[in-house]
XYZ file of C-alpha atoms in Angstrom:
503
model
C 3.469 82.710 40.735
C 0.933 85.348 38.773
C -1.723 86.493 40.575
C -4.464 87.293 37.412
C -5.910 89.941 40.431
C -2.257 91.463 40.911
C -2.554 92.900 37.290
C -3.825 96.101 35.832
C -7.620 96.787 36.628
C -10.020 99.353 34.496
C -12.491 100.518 37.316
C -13.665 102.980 34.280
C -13.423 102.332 30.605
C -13.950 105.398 27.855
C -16.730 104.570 25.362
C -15.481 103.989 21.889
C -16.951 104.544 18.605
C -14.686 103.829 15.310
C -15.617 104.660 11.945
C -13.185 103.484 9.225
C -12.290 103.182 5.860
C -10.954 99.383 5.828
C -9.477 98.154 3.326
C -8.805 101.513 0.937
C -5.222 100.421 2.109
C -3.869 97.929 4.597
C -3.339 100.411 7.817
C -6.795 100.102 9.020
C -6.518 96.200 9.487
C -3.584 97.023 11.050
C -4.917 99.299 13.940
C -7.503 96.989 14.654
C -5.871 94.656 15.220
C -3.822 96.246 17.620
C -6.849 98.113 18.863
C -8.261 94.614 19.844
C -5.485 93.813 21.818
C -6.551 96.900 24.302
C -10.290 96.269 24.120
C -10.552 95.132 27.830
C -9.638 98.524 28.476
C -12.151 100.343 26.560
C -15.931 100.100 25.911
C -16.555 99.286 22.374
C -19.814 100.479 21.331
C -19.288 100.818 17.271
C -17.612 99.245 14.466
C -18.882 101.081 10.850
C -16.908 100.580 7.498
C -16.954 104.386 6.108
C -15.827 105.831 2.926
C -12.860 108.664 2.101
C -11.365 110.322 -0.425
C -9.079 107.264 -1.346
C -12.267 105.115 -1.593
C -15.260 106.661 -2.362
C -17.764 104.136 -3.436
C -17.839 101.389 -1.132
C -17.677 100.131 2.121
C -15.889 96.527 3.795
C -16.947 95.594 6.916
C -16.414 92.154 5.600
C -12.666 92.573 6.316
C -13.479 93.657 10.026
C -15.453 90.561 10.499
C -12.045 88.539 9.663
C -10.186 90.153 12.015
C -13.000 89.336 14.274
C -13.010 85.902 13.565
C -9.093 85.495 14.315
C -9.820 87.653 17.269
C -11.641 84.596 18.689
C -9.571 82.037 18.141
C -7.380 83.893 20.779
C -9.485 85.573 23.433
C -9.489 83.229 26.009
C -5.407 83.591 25.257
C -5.935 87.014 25.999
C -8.384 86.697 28.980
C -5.698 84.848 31.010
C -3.470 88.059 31.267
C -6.151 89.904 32.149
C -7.817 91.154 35.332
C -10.131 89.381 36.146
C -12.721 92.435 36.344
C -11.576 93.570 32.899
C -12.475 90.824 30.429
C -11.900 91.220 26.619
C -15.262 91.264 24.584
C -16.723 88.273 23.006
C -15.579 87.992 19.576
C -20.024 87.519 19.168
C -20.359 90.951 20.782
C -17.547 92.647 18.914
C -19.610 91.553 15.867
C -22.840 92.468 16.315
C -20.892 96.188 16.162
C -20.051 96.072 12.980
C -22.468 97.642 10.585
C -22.293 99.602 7.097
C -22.106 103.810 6.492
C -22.853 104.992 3.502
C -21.471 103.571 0.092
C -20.959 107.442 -1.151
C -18.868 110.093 -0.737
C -18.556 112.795 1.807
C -21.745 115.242 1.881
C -23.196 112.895 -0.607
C -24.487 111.050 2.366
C -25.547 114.025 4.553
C -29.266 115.986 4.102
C -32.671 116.145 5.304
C -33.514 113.460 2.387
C -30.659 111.505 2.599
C -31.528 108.072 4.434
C -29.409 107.370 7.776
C -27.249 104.300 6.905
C -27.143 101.499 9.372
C -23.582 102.664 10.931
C -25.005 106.199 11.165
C -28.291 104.691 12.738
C -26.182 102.831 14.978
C -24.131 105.969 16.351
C -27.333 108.118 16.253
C -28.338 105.293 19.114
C -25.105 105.833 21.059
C -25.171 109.084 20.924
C -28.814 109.619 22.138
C -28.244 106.537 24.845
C -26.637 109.309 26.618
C -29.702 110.916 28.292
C -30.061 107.631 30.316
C -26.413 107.247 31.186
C -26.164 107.176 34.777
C -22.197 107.296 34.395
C -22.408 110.380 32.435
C -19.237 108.827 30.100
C -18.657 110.879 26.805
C -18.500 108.652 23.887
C -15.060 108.918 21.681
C -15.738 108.784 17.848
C -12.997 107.701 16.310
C -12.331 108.637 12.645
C -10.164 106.591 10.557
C -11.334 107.828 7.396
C -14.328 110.020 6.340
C -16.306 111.226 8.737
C -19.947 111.263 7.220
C -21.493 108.890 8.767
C -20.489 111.341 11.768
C -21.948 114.174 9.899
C -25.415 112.492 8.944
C -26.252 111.555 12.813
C -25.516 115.334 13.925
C -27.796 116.488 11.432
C -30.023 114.278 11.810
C -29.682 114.781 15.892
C -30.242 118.441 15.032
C -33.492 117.817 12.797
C -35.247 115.748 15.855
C -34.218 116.984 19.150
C -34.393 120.937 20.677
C -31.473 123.025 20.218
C -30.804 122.837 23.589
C -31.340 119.392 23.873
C -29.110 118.564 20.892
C -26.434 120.889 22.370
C -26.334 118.785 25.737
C -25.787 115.390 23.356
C -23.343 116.738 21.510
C -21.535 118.044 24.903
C -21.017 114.481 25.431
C -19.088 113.590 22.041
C -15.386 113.698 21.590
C -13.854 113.212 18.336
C -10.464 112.214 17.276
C -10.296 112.743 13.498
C -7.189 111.567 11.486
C -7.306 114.445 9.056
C -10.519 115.431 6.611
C -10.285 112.545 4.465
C -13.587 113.791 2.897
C -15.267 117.196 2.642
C -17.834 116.481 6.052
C -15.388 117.233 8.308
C -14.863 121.321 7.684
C -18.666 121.232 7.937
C -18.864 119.597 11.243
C -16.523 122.120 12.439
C -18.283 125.114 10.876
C -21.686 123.988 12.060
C -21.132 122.549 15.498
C -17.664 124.827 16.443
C -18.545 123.328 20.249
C -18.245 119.861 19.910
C -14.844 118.418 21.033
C -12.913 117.771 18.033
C -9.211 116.414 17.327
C -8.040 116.830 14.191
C -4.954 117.983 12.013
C -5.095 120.751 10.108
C -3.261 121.530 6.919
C -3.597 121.594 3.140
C -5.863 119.105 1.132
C -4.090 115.499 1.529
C -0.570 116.714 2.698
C -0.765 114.083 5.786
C 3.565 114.530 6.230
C 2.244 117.835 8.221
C -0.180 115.825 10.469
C 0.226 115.098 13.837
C -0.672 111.543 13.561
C 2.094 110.746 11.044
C 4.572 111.169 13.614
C 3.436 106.792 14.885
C 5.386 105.827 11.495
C 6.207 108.572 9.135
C 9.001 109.934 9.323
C 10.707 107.331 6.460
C 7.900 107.540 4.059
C 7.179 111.553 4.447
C 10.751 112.419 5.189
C 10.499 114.782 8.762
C 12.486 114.266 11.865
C 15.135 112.398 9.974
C 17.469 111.081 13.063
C 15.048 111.884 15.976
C 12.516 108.367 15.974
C 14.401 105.420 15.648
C 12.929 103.467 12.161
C 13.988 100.032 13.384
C 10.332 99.716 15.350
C 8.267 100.355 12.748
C 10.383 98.403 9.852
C 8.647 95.314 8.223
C 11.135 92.951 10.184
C 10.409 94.285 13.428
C 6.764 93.855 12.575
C 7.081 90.409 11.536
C 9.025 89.376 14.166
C 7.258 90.655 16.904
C 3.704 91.448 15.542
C 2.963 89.004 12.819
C 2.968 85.776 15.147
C 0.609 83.261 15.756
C -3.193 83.511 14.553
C -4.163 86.386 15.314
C -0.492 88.073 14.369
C -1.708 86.347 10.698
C -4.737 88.698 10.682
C -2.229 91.997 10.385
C -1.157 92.772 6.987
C 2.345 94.409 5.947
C 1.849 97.493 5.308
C 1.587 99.837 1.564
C 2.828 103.399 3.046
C 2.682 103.931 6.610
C 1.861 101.254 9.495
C -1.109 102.150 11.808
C -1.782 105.247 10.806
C -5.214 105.367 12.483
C -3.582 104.371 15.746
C -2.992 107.167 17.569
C -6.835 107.673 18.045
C -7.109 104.962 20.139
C -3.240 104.871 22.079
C -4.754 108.837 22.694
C -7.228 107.090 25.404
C -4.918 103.564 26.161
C -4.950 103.817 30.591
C -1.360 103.492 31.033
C -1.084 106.739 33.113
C 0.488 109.305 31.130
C -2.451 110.723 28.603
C -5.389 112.582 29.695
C -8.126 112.044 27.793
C -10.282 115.112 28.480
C -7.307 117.209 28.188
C -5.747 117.219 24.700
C -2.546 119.740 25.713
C -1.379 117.766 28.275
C 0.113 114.857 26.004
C 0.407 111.193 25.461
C 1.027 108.163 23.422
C -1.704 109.416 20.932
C 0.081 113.128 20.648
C -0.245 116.430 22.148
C -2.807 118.763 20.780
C -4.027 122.472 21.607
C -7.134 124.663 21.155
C -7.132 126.326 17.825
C -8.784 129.563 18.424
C -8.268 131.902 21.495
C -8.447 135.177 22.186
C -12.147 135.111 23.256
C -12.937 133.893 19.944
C -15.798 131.760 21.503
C -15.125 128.952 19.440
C -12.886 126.759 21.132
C -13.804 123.233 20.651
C -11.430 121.925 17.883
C -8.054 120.877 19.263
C -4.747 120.926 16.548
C -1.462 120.676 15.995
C 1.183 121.642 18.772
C 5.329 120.917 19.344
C 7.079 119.229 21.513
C 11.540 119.413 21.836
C 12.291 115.981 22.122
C 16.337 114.915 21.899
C 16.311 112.341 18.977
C 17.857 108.480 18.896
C 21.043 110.493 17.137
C 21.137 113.052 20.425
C 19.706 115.849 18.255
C 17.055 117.852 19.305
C 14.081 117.818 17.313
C 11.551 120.066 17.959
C 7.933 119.627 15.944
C 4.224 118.137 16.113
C 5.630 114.727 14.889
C 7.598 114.691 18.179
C 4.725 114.709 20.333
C 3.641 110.969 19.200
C 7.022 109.784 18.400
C 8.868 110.493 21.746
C 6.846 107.270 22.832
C 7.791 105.316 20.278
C 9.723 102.175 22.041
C 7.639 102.725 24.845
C 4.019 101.902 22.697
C 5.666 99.720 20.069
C 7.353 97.356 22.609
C 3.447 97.056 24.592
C 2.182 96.123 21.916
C 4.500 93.415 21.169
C 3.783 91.969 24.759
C 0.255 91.851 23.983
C 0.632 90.131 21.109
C 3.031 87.409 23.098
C -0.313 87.261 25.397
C -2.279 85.620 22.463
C -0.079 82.720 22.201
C -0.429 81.154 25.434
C -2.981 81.416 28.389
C 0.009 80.238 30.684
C 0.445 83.646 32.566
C 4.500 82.563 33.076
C 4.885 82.774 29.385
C 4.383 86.474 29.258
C 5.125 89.725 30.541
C 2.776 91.888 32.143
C 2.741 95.673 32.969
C 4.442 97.242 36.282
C 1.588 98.673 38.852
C 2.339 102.442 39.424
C 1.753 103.471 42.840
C 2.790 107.082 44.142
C 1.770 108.299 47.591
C -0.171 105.612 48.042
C -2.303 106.573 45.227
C -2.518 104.320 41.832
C -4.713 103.904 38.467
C -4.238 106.024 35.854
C -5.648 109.474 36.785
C -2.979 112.194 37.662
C -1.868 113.017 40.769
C -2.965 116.558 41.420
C -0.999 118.743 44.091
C -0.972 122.576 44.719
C 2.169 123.500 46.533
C 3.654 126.903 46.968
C 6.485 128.551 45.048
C 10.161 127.701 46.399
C 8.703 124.998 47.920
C 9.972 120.846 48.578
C 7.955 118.233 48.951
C 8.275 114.845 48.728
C 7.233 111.858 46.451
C 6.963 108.432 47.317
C 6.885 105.616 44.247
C 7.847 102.961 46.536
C 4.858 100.788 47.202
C 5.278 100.089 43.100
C 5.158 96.366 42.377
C 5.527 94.276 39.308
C 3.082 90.949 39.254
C 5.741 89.044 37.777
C 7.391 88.162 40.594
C 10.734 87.838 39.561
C 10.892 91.204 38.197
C 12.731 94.040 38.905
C 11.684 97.630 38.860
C 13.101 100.545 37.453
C 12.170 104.637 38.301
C 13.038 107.764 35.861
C 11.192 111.082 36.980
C 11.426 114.102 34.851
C 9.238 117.116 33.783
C 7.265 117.764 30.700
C 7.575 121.572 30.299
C 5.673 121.613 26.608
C 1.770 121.210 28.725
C 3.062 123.901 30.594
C 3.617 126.542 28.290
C 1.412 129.203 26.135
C 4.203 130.073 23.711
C 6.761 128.151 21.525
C 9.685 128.849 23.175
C 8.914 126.837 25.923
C 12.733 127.103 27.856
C 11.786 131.115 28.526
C 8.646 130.369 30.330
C 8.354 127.398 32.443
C 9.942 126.825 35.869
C 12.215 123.917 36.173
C 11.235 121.207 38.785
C 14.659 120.152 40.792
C 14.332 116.487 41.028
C 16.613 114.699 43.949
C 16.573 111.031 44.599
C 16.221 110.037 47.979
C 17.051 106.559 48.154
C 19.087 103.665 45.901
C 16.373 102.651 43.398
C 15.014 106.093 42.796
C 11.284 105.211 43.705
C 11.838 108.143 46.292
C 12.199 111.743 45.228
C 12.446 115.012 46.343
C 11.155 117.681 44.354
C 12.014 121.649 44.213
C 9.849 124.214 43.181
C 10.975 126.920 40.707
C 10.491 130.139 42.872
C 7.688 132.698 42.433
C 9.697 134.862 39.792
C 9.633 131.840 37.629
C 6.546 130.075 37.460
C 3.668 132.602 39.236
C 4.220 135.950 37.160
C 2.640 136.960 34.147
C 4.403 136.612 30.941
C 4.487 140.374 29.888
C 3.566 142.532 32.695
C 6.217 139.854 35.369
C 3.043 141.131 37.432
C 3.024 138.645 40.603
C -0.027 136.064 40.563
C -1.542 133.851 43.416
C -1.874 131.045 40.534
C 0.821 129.967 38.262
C 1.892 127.331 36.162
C 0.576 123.830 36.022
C 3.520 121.731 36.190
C 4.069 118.155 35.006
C 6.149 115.633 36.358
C 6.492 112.020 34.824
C 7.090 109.099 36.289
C 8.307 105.713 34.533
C 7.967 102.449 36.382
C 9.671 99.986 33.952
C 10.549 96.161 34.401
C 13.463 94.235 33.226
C 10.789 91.570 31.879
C 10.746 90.104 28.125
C 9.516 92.481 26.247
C 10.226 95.010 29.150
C 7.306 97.595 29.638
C 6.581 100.772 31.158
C 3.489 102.051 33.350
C 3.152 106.071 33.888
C 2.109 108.660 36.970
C 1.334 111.961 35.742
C 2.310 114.179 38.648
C 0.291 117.490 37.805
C 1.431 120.422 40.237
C -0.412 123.441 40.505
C 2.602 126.295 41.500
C 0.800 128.936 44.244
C 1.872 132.302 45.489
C -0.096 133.369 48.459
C 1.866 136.009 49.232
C 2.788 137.412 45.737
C 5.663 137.423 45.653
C 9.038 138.027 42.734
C 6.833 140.281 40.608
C 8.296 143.153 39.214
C 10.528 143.752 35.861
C 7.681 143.684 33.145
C 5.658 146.069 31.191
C 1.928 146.488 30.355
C 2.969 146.093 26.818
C 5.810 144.939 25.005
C 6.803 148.399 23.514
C 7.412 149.131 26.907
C 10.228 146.705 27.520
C 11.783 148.000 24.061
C 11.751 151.747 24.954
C 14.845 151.884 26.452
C 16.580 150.480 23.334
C 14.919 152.498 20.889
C 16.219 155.867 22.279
């Protein structure tokens, strides 16, 4: 039998604000619906219909309330495959979110005589809440479409708090912006570079070179053609598996793209492979890297990055798409099983997610080690357990090199992790290592270095149950080199390496 307490538990829960543009087309409704369907493992603290470029005059939080309202006709549905210390929200709660930005466009909105509207009122509050938070949580402003109702509570923050004391807020924000889909989002950038901000960058409306399009994309802008497999994001798949019961009613078909505000939020899902506070390492909600370097001291916007991912035709594909795609079955088949989970509140008549346990250790923060060059050690997935008791458990371990690397061609500079299975199942491994030469030198010089790379090993625990699902360890390795040693072969400069084939 289910044990509700043998399921997945949230000890912590990221604070979420969305702002969207509902309703300017149907992928909005979309995302929150599935968004709902992982709000026991967030803290919702917003809900504002916002404007965009694609619909610049007005503002529908009426359509959130209907998802709302099918969202209660189902919650005690969803509360039975829940842990019991991670409730959903009451569909009354998740209402009293919802407010309106402003019914104009873009910097329209934003100036010191420009009234706050009541969703930028309402994130002002959340973000200045933060001086009294004893849990010190950064809030996550998610940005479906325009982002001025963002733009009006910085200023505004700005206009009525110290500069130091506005700084310290904003320290606390962390932004996940699904393009500029008006003209406030260069300015945020430009006039707070040190806030925390996700976001594509490319030319004016060209969203085929976003990051984000890689959740459902590729057959409407045309990239990766043979890497993600269509069938899991085609209209039948949807209505078989999404568009179910009454609260599967509440999610439209889709105009161009399905969901593509979702990554914002599968970017933060606790499933043990993303990092939150670490954009480069990589998750369902894409991999992303600092813009600017080179001492630039600006270095809080995060964009687009590549990952080499071998395609559903056994191509390799090799792109920013790639980084969000790669997980495609993986986050398209969850969200099916949730969606089973709002039929019934008989925990037999749905699967639930595999608990991830490695060296005695679970949840969903990394496992951090710092082990020596040339080194083995040994990693222990055993204790794993499925609360569906007559499930069986399956183990694939494998490194993710791209988190690892400061250049593009990611093969010529990290060290490869040996991976050896110690027992039938797999749940036991042995790991190797690369030696010093190959993951604690410097790039150019080959100078030897007591630090080297951070390497990252995946685990998948996956069930055989209907719809089967996966649960992640991130196994993040920190590669030392006490003793310094397989230096030697570099240059100070690159010109250096050449000399001997230019004379």
């Amino acid at each position: 039998m289910v044990s509700q307490d043998k399921l997945q538990s949230f000890p912590s829960k990221p604070r979420v604000f969305i702002l969207s543009d509902i309703s300017n087309e149907p992928d909005d409704a979309e995302s929150l619906v599935r968004y709902l369907l992982y709000s026991n493992q967030l803290r919702t603290e917003g809900l504002t219909a916002c404007t965009s470029t694609w619909m610049k005059n007005k503002v529908c939080p009426q359509d959130m309330h209907k998802i709302v309202d099918g969202y209660e006709k189902v919650v005690e549905n969803l509360n039975a495959h829940a842990h019991p210390d991670d409730p959903y929200p009451t569909a009354d709660h998740l209402r009293s979110l919802i407010k309106k930005g402003a019914e104009s466009y873009g910097m329209t909105a934003v100036g010191d005589t420009v009234a706050l509207s009541e969703g930028a009122q309402a994130l002002l509050e959340r973000i200045t809440t933060q001086e009294n938070d004893t849990k010190n949580d950064p809030l996550w402003i998610l940005c479906w479409g325009g982002t001025n109702v963002l733009a009006s509570a910085l200023l505004h923050l700005s206009k009525t708090h110290s500069p130091e004391d506005s700084a310290k807020l904003r320290a606390k924000l962390r932004i996940y912006a699904i393009s500029d889909q008006d003209d406030t989002g260069l300015w945020i950038r430009t006039t707070y570079p040190d806030l925390f901000y996700i976001c594509s960058v490319h030319r004016w409306n060209q969203y085929g070179n976003a990051t984000w399009t890689g959740i459902s994309g590729d057959g409407w802008y045309g990239f990766d053609k043979g890497g993600p497999d269509p069938r899991m994001i085609s209209a039948g798949w949807i209505k078989e598996n999404i568009q179910i019961g009454v609260f599967g009613g509440c999610y439209p078909d889709f105009m161009f793209i399905p969901e593509g505000d979702t990554p914002t939020f599968l970017y933060l899902i606790q499933n043990g492979l993303g990092v939150p506070e670490k954009p480069g390492f990589g998750g369902w909600g894409g991999r992303y890297v600092s813009t600017h370097g080179g001492g630039s001291g600006v270095s809080g916007h995060y964009s687009d990055t590549a990952d080499e991912v071998v395609g559903l035709d056994g191509r390799s594909f090799q792109s920013n798409h790639a980084t969000i795609w790669r997980w495609r079955e993986a986050f398209q088949v969850d969200f099916a099983a949730r969606m089973q989970w709002s039929l019934s509140s008989d925990l037999r008549d749905a699967n639930h997610h595999p608990v991830a346990i490695v060296n005695r250790t679970s949840g969903p923060a990394p496992l951090e080690l710092e082990v020596e060059a040339g080194a083995v050690f040994r990693l222990d997935a055993s204790a794993s357990y499925d609360p569906d008791p007559e499930d069986s458990l399956t183990f694939k371990w494998y490194q993710y090199k791209e988190p690892s690397a400061t250049q593009w061609a990611v093969k010529y500079e990290v060290g490869e992790l040996g991976v050896k299975p110690l027992n039938e199942a797999g749940s036991v491994v042995e790991v190797q290592m690369p030696p010093p030469g190959k993951c604690c030198v410097e790039l150019i010089s080959r100078e030897a270095i007591a630090t080297g790379q951070l390497l990252h090993l995946i685990l998948e625990v996956k069930d055989n149950g209907v719809p089967a699902l996966t649960t992640y360890r991130r196994i993040v390795i920190q590669a030392k080199n006490e003793k310094l040693l397989g230096g030697g072969g570099g240059a100070e400069a690159i010109g250096d390496v050449m000399k001997d084939v230019m004379q």
